[in-house]
Amino acid sequence: MSLSRGNLNTPYTVNCVNTDHDDLREFLFTLGCYPGEKVTIISKLASNYIINIKDARYSIDKDLADAIIV
């Protein structure tokens, strides 16, 4: 399932990053979003998501959340 369908404050493990755009994939990798990493949705506001990866919080949009498969 994609991260955009996940529940708040529930830790998920990233299985893969599913996108055809190399720039999106590289951006997520720079955030530390690798397969096997834990990711948690802190909040959802409209189409923006606040996520927690490796004790850091990031704001991503729905397209990026759809690309993260957990």
mmCIF file of N, CA, C and O in Angstrom:
data_model
loop_
_atom_site.group_PDB
_atom_site.id
_atom_site.type_symbol
_atom_site.label_atom_id
_atom_site.label_comp_id
_atom_site.label_asym_id
_atom_site.label_seq_id
_atom_site.Cartn_x
_atom_site.Cartn_y
_atom_site.Cartn_z
ATOM 1 N N MET A 1 0.852 -1.170 0.000
ATOM 2 C CA MET A 1 0.000 0.000 0.000
ATOM 3 C C MET A 1 0.893 1.227 0.000
ATOM 4 O O MET A 1 2.017 1.190 0.503
ATOM 5 N N SER A 2 0.409 2.311 -0.536
ATOM 6 C CA SER A 2 1.191 3.550 -0.553
ATOM 7 C C SER A 2 1.067 4.250 0.795
ATOM 8 O O SER A 2 0.102 4.060 1.530
ATOM 9 N N LEU A 3 2.052 5.065 1.101
ATOM 10 C CA LEU A 3 2.073 5.767 2.379
ATOM 11 C C LEU A 3 0.884 6.711 2.508
ATOM 12 O O LEU A 3 0.380 6.939 3.604
ATOM 13 N N SER A 4 0.380 7.223 1.404
ATOM 14 C CA SER A 4 -0.750 8.160 1.454
ATOM 15 C C SER A 4 -2.014 7.504 2.001
ATOM 16 O O SER A 4 -2.921 8.199 2.450
ATOM 17 N N ARG A 5 -2.080 6.190 2.004
ATOM 18 C CA ARG A 5 -3.245 5.479 2.543
ATOM 19 C C ARG A 5 -3.035 5.032 3.982
ATOM 20 O O ARG A 5 -3.894 4.384 4.561
ATOM 21 N N GLY A 6 -1.892 5.383 4.563
ATOM 22 C CA GLY A 6 -1.558 4.955 5.914
ATOM 23 C C GLY A 6 -2.280 5.747 6.986
ATOM 24 O O GLY A 6 -2.899 6.782 6.718
ATOM 25 N N ASN A 7 -2.192 5.254 8.214
ATOM 26 C CA ASN A 7 -2.806 5.899 9.374
ATOM 27 C C ASN A 7 -1.798 6.771 10.096
ATOM 28 O O ASN A 7 -0.590 6.524 10.033
ATOM 29 N N LEU A 8 -2.313 7.745 10.818
ATOM 30 C CA LEU A 8 -1.457 8.627 11.595
ATOM 31 C C LEU A 8 -0.799 7.877 12.746
ATOM 32 O O LEU A 8 -1.389 6.966 13.330
ATOM 33 N N ASN A 9 0.418 8.275 13.086
ATOM 34 C CA ASN A 9 1.170 7.767 14.231
ATOM 35 C C ASN A 9 1.347 6.249 14.245
ATOM 36 O O ASN A 9 1.458 5.645 15.298
ATOM 37 N N THR A 10 1.369 5.654 13.075
ATOM 38 C CA THR A 10 1.611 4.218 12.938
ATOM 39 C C THR A 10 2.925 4.026 12.182
ATOM 40 O O THR A 10 3.054 4.518 11.069
ATOM 41 N N PRO A 11 3.893 3.355 12.787
ATOM 42 C CA PRO A 11 5.158 3.151 12.069
ATOM 43 C C PRO A 11 4.997 2.128 10.945
ATOM 44 O O PRO A 11 4.373 1.091 11.134
ATOM 45 N N TYR A 12 5.547 2.457 9.785
ATOM 46 C CA TYR A 12 5.536 1.576 8.623
ATOM 47 C C TYR A 12 6.971 1.357 8.172
ATOM 48 O O TYR A 12 7.841 2.186 8.407
ATOM 49 N N THR A 13 7.193 0.253 7.498
ATOM 50 C CA THR A 13 8.500 -0.033 6.914
ATOM 51 C C THR A 13 8.408 0.191 5.408
ATOM 52 O O THR A 13 7.507 -0.329 4.755
ATOM 53 N N VAL A 14 9.343 0.948 4.871
ATOM 54 C CA VAL A 14 9.365 1.228 3.433
ATOM 55 C C VAL A 14 9.771 -0.040 2.699
ATOM 56 O O VAL A 14 10.812 -0.632 2.986
ATOM 57 N N ASN A 15 8.926 -0.465 1.760
ATOM 58 C CA ASN A 15 9.248 -1.628 0.934
ATOM 59 C C ASN A 15 9.992 -1.214 -0.330
ATOM 60 O O ASN A 15 10.940 -1.873 -0.729
ATOM 61 N N CYS A 16 9.522 -0.143 -0.976
ATOM 62 C CA CYS A 16 10.185 0.354 -2.176
ATOM 63 C C CYS A 16 9.679 1.761 -2.477
ATOM 64 O O CYS A 16 8.717 2.225 -1.885
ATOM 65 N N VAL A 17 10.367 2.408 -3.389
ATOM 66 C CA VAL A 17 9.935 3.707 -3.896
ATOM 67 C C VAL A 17 9.515 3.472 -5.330
ATOM 68 O O VAL A 17 10.337 3.134 -6.181
ATOM 69 N N ASN A 18 8.227 3.619 -5.606
ATOM 70 C CA ASN A 18 7.653 3.272 -6.895
ATOM 71 C C ASN A 18 7.363 4.534 -7.704
ATOM 72 O O ASN A 18 6.285 5.104 -7.608
ATOM 73 N N THR A 19 8.337 4.970 -8.488
ATOM 74 C CA THR A 19 8.146 6.112 -9.363
ATOM 75 C C THR A 19 9.043 5.971 -10.586
ATOM 76 O O THR A 19 10.118 5.364 -10.506
ATOM 77 N N ASP A 20 8.591 6.511 -11.702
ATOM 78 C CA ASP A 20 9.392 6.495 -12.927
ATOM 79 C C ASP A 20 10.314 7.707 -13.008
ATOM 80 O O ASP A 20 11.172 7.777 -13.875
ATOM 81 N N HIS A 21 10.114 8.674 -12.118
ATOM 82 C CA HIS A 21 10.904 9.900 -12.134
ATOM 83 C C HIS A 21 12.130 9.748 -11.239
ATOM 84 O O HIS A 21 12.011 9.602 -10.024
ATOM 85 N N ASP A 22 13.288 9.762 -11.845
ATOM 86 C CA ASP A 22 14.531 9.587 -11.095
ATOM 87 C C ASP A 22 14.758 10.703 -10.088
ATOM 88 O O ASP A 22 15.303 10.468 -9.007
ATOM 89 N N ASP A 23 14.312 11.925 -10.422
ATOM 90 C CA ASP A 23 14.522 13.044 -9.497
ATOM 91 C C ASP A 23 13.705 12.873 -8.219
ATOM 92 O O ASP A 23 14.185 13.192 -7.124
ATOM 93 N N LEU A 24 12.485 12.341 -8.312
ATOM 94 C CA LEU A 24 11.684 12.070 -7.120
ATOM 95 C C LEU A 24 12.317 10.970 -6.273
ATOM 96 O O LEU A 24 12.382 11.075 -5.047
ATOM 97 N N ARG A 25 12.794 9.942 -6.927
ATOM 98 C CA ARG A 25 13.435 8.830 -6.224
ATOM 99 C C ARG A 25 14.689 9.321 -5.501
ATOM 100 O O ARG A 25 14.902 9.016 -4.326
ATOM 101 N N GLU A 26 15.513 10.106 -6.178
ATOM 102 C CA GLU A 26 16.736 10.635 -5.562
ATOM 103 C C GLU A 26 16.413 11.567 -4.400
ATOM 104 O O GLU A 26 17.100 11.554 -3.384
ATOM 105 N N PHE A 27 15.365 12.377 -4.541
ATOM 106 C CA PHE A 27 14.970 13.275 -3.454
ATOM 107 C C PHE A 27 14.564 12.480 -2.220
ATOM 108 O O PHE A 27 14.976 12.805 -1.107
ATOM 109 N N LEU A 28 13.774 11.437 -2.394
ATOM 110 C CA LEU A 28 13.361 10.609 -1.269
ATOM 111 C C LEU A 28 14.562 9.900 -0.638
ATOM 112 O O LEU A 28 14.628 9.759 0.578
ATOM 113 N N PHE A 29 15.515 9.482 -1.454
ATOM 114 C CA PHE A 29 16.716 8.849 -0.913
ATOM 115 C C PHE A 29 17.535 9.844 -0.090
ATOM 116 O O PHE A 29 18.121 9.475 0.916
ATOM 117 N N THR A 30 17.570 11.119 -0.495
ATOM 118 C CA THR A 30 18.309 12.115 0.285
ATOM 119 C C THR A 30 17.636 12.364 1.631
ATOM 120 O O THR A 30 18.307 12.762 2.580
ATOM 121 N N LEU A 31 16.326 12.128 1.715
ATOM 122 C CA LEU A 31 15.623 12.259 2.989
ATOM 123 C C LEU A 31 15.863 11.045 3.888
ATOM 124 O O LEU A 31 15.520 11.075 5.070
ATOM 125 N N GLY A 32 16.420 9.986 3.332
ATOM 126 C CA GLY A 32 16.644 8.768 4.107
ATOM 127 C C GLY A 32 15.545 7.751 3.919
ATOM 128 O O GLY A 32 15.410 6.824 4.712
ATOM 129 N N CYS A 33 14.760 7.902 2.901
ATOM 130 C CA CYS A 33 13.630 7.006 2.631
ATOM 131 C C CYS A 33 14.108 5.842 1.755
ATOM 132 O O CYS A 33 13.939 5.847 0.542
ATOM 133 N N TYR A 34 14.743 4.866 2.389
ATOM 134 C CA TYR A 34 15.259 3.671 1.722
ATOM 135 C C TYR A 34 14.378 2.475 2.075
ATOM 136 O O TYR A 34 13.731 2.482 3.116
ATOM 137 N N PRO A 35 14.386 1.435 1.237
ATOM 138 C CA PRO A 35 13.704 0.197 1.633
ATOM 139 C C PRO A 35 14.273 -0.326 2.947
ATOM 140 O O PRO A 35 15.480 -0.343 3.151
ATOM 141 N N GLY A 36 13.374 -0.685 3.851
ATOM 142 C CA GLY A 36 13.766 -1.184 5.156
ATOM 143 C C GLY A 36 13.726 -0.130 6.248
ATOM 144 O O GLY A 36 13.769 -0.463 7.426
ATOM 145 N N GLU A 37 13.624 1.141 5.895
ATOM 146 C CA GLU A 37 13.572 2.219 6.890
ATOM 147 C C GLU A 37 12.168 2.354 7.451
ATOM 148 O O GLU A 37 11.178 2.067 6.785
ATOM 149 N N LYS A 38 12.077 2.827 8.684
ATOM 150 C CA LYS A 38 10.788 3.090 9.328
ATOM 151 C C LYS A 38 10.339 4.506 8.982
ATOM 152 O O LYS A 38 11.140 5.442 8.985
ATOM 153 N N VAL A 39 9.060 4.661 8.681
ATOM 154 C CA VAL A 39 8.474 5.966 8.392
ATOM 155 C C VAL A 39 7.138 6.052 9.115
ATOM 156 O O VAL A 39 6.398 5.072 9.186
ATOM 157 N N THR A 40 6.846 7.219 9.682
ATOM 158 C CA THR A 40 5.602 7.435 10.413
ATOM 159 C C THR A 40 4.953 8.713 9.911
ATOM 160 O O THR A 40 5.637 9.727 9.740
ATOM 161 N N ILE A 41 3.646 8.673 9.688
ATOM 162 C CA ILE A 41 2.900 9.877 9.309
ATOM 163 C C ILE A 41 2.533 10.611 10.594
ATOM 164 O O ILE A 41 1.826 10.071 11.439
ATOM 165 N N ILE A 42 3.011 11.831 10.738
ATOM 166 C CA ILE A 42 2.725 12.644 11.913
ATOM 167 C C ILE A 42 1.392 13.371 11.736
ATOM 168 O O ILE A 42 0.570 13.414 12.646
ATOM 169 N N SER A 43 1.172 13.955 10.547
ATOM 170 C CA SER A 43 -0.099 14.635 10.293
ATOM 171 C C SER A 43 -0.382 14.691 8.799
ATOM 172 O O SER A 43 0.525 14.583 7.980
ATOM 173 N N LYS A 44 -1.662 14.833 8.488
ATOM 174 C CA LYS A 44 -2.132 15.015 7.117
ATOM 175 C C LYS A 44 -2.942 16.300 7.076
ATOM 176 O O LYS A 44 -3.894 16.449 7.842
ATOM 177 N N LEU A 45 -2.570 17.212 6.219
ATOM 178 C CA LEU A 45 -3.318 18.446 6.031
ATOM 179 C C LEU A 45 -3.525 18.641 4.539
ATOM 180 O O LEU A 45 -2.569 18.897 3.812
ATOM 181 N N ALA A 46 -4.774 18.484 4.110
ATOM 182 C CA ALA A 46 -5.120 18.556 2.685
ATOM 183 C C ALA A 46 -4.277 17.536 1.925
ATOM 184 O O ALA A 46 -4.404 16.350 2.164
ATOM 185 N N SER A 47 -3.401 17.977 1.025
ATOM 186 C CA SER A 47 -2.569 17.028 0.273
ATOM 187 C C SER A 47 -1.116 17.085 0.739
ATOM 188 O O SER A 47 -0.211 16.673 0.013
ATOM 189 N N ASN A 48 -0.875 17.582 1.940
ATOM 190 C CA ASN A 48 0.470 17.628 2.510
ATOM 191 C C ASN A 48 0.573 16.665 3.683
ATOM 192 O O ASN A 48 -0.348 16.538 4.479
ATOM 193 N N TYR A 49 1.717 16.022 3.784
ATOM 194 C CA TYR A 49 1.967 15.045 4.831
ATOM 195 C C TYR A 49 3.225 15.445 5.591
ATOM 196 O O TYR A 49 4.229 15.803 4.980
ATOM 197 N N ILE A 50 3.166 15.381 6.906
ATOM 198 C CA ILE A 50 4.352 15.534 7.737
ATOM 199 C C ILE A 50 4.746 14.119 8.151
ATOM 200 O O ILE A 50 3.953 13.412 8.773
ATOM 201 N N ILE A 51 5.952 13.716 7.762
ATOM 202 C CA ILE A 51 6.402 12.362 8.054
ATOM 203 C C ILE A 51 7.668 12.406 8.908
ATOM 204 O O ILE A 51 8.392 13.403 8.910
ATOM 205 N N ASN A 52 7.908 11.318 9.606
ATOM 206 C CA ASN A 52 9.083 11.182 10.449
ATOM 207 C C ASN A 52 9.927 10.030 9.905
ATOM 208 O O ASN A 52 9.446 8.902 9.801
ATOM 209 N N ILE A 53 11.175 10.348 9.521
ATOM 210 C CA ILE A 53 12.134 9.350 9.063
ATOM 211 C C ILE A 53 13.433 9.597 9.818
ATOM 212 O O ILE A 53 13.963 10.715 9.789
ATOM 213 N N LYS A 54 13.951 8.582 10.487
ATOM 214 C CA LYS A 54 15.227 8.682 11.204
ATOM 215 C C LYS A 54 15.264 9.888 12.150
ATOM 216 O O LYS A 54 16.186 10.684 12.113
ATOM 217 N N ASP A 55 14.256 10.053 12.970
ATOM 218 C CA ASP A 55 14.182 11.137 13.955
ATOM 219 C C ASP A 55 14.201 12.530 13.341
ATOM 220 O O ASP A 55 14.587 13.493 13.991
ATOM 221 N N ALA A 56 13.807 12.661 12.092
ATOM 222 C CA ALA A 56 13.681 13.963 11.436
ATOM 223 C C ALA A 56 12.292 14.050 10.809
ATOM 224 O O ALA A 56 11.735 13.050 10.369
ATOM 225 N N ARG A 57 11.736 15.253 10.801
ATOM 226 C CA ARG A 57 10.408 15.458 10.218
ATOM 227 C C ARG A 57 10.531 16.185 8.891
ATOM 228 O O ARG A 57 11.299 17.134 8.761
ATOM 229 N N TYR A 58 9.736 15.726 7.921
ATOM 230 C CA TYR A 58 9.735 16.315 6.589
ATOM 231 C C TYR A 58 8.303 16.530 6.131
ATOM 232 O O TYR A 58 7.406 15.777 6.513
ATOM 233 N N SER A 59 8.119 17.526 5.306
ATOM 234 C CA SER A 59 6.823 17.783 4.687
ATOM 235 C C SER A 59 6.901 17.328 3.232
ATOM 236 O O SER A 59 7.795 17.757 2.488
ATOM 237 N N ILE A 60 5.992 16.440 2.842
ATOM 238 C CA ILE A 60 5.955 15.962 1.462
ATOM 239 C C ILE A 60 4.534 16.122 0.934
ATOM 240 O O ILE A 60 3.583 16.234 1.694
ATOM 241 N N ASP A 61 4.396 16.120 -0.388
ATOM 242 C CA ASP A 61 3.061 16.226 -0.978
ATOM 243 C C ASP A 61 2.517 14.835 -1.293
ATOM 244 O O ASP A 61 3.180 13.817 -1.067
ATOM 245 N N LYS A 62 1.308 14.797 -1.804
ATOM 246 C CA LYS A 62 0.636 13.518 -2.053
ATOM 247 C C LYS A 62 1.362 12.694 -3.104
ATOM 248 O O LYS A 62 1.401 11.474 -3.003
ATOM 249 N N ASP A 63 1.957 13.325 -4.115
ATOM 250 C CA ASP A 63 2.684 12.573 -5.152
ATOM 251 C C ASP A 63 3.843 11.791 -4.551
ATOM 252 O O ASP A 63 4.063 10.631 -4.900
ATOM 253 N N LEU A 64 4.576 12.401 -3.643
ATOM 254 C CA LEU A 64 5.680 11.702 -2.994
ATOM 255 C C LEU A 64 5.158 10.611 -2.063
ATOM 256 O O LEU A 64 5.719 9.518 -1.995
ATOM 257 N N ALA A 65 4.071 10.898 -1.348
ATOM 258 C CA ALA A 65 3.491 9.894 -0.447
ATOM 259 C C ALA A 65 2.961 8.699 -1.252
ATOM 260 O O ALA A 65 3.041 7.558 -0.784
ATOM 261 N N ASP A 66 2.441 8.954 -2.450
ATOM 262 C CA ASP A 66 1.969 7.855 -3.300
ATOM 263 C C ASP A 66 3.129 6.994 -3.799
ATOM 264 O O ASP A 66 2.949 5.807 -4.049
ATOM 265 N N ALA A 67 4.303 7.582 -3.957
ATOM 266 C CA ALA A 67 5.453 6.857 -4.480
ATOM 267 C C ALA A 67 6.088 5.948 -3.433
ATOM 268 O O ALA A 67 6.785 4.992 -3.778
ATOM 269 N N ILE A 68 5.851 6.224 -2.151
ATOM 270 C CA ILE A 68 6.442 5.424 -1.073
ATOM 271 C C ILE A 68 5.524 4.238 -0.789
ATOM 272 O O ILE A 68 4.396 4.409 -0.348
ATOM 273 N N ILE A 69 6.025 3.036 -1.056
ATOM 274 C CA ILE A 69 5.238 1.823 -0.836
ATOM 275 C C ILE A 69 5.681 1.203 0.486
ATOM 276 O O ILE A 69 6.856 0.951 0.710
ATOM 277 N N VAL A 70 4.694 1.005 1.378
ATOM 278 C CA VAL A 70 4.982 0.448 2.701
ATOM 279 C C VAL A 70 4.299 -0.898 2.858
ATOM 280 O O VAL A 70 3.415 -1.243 2.134
#
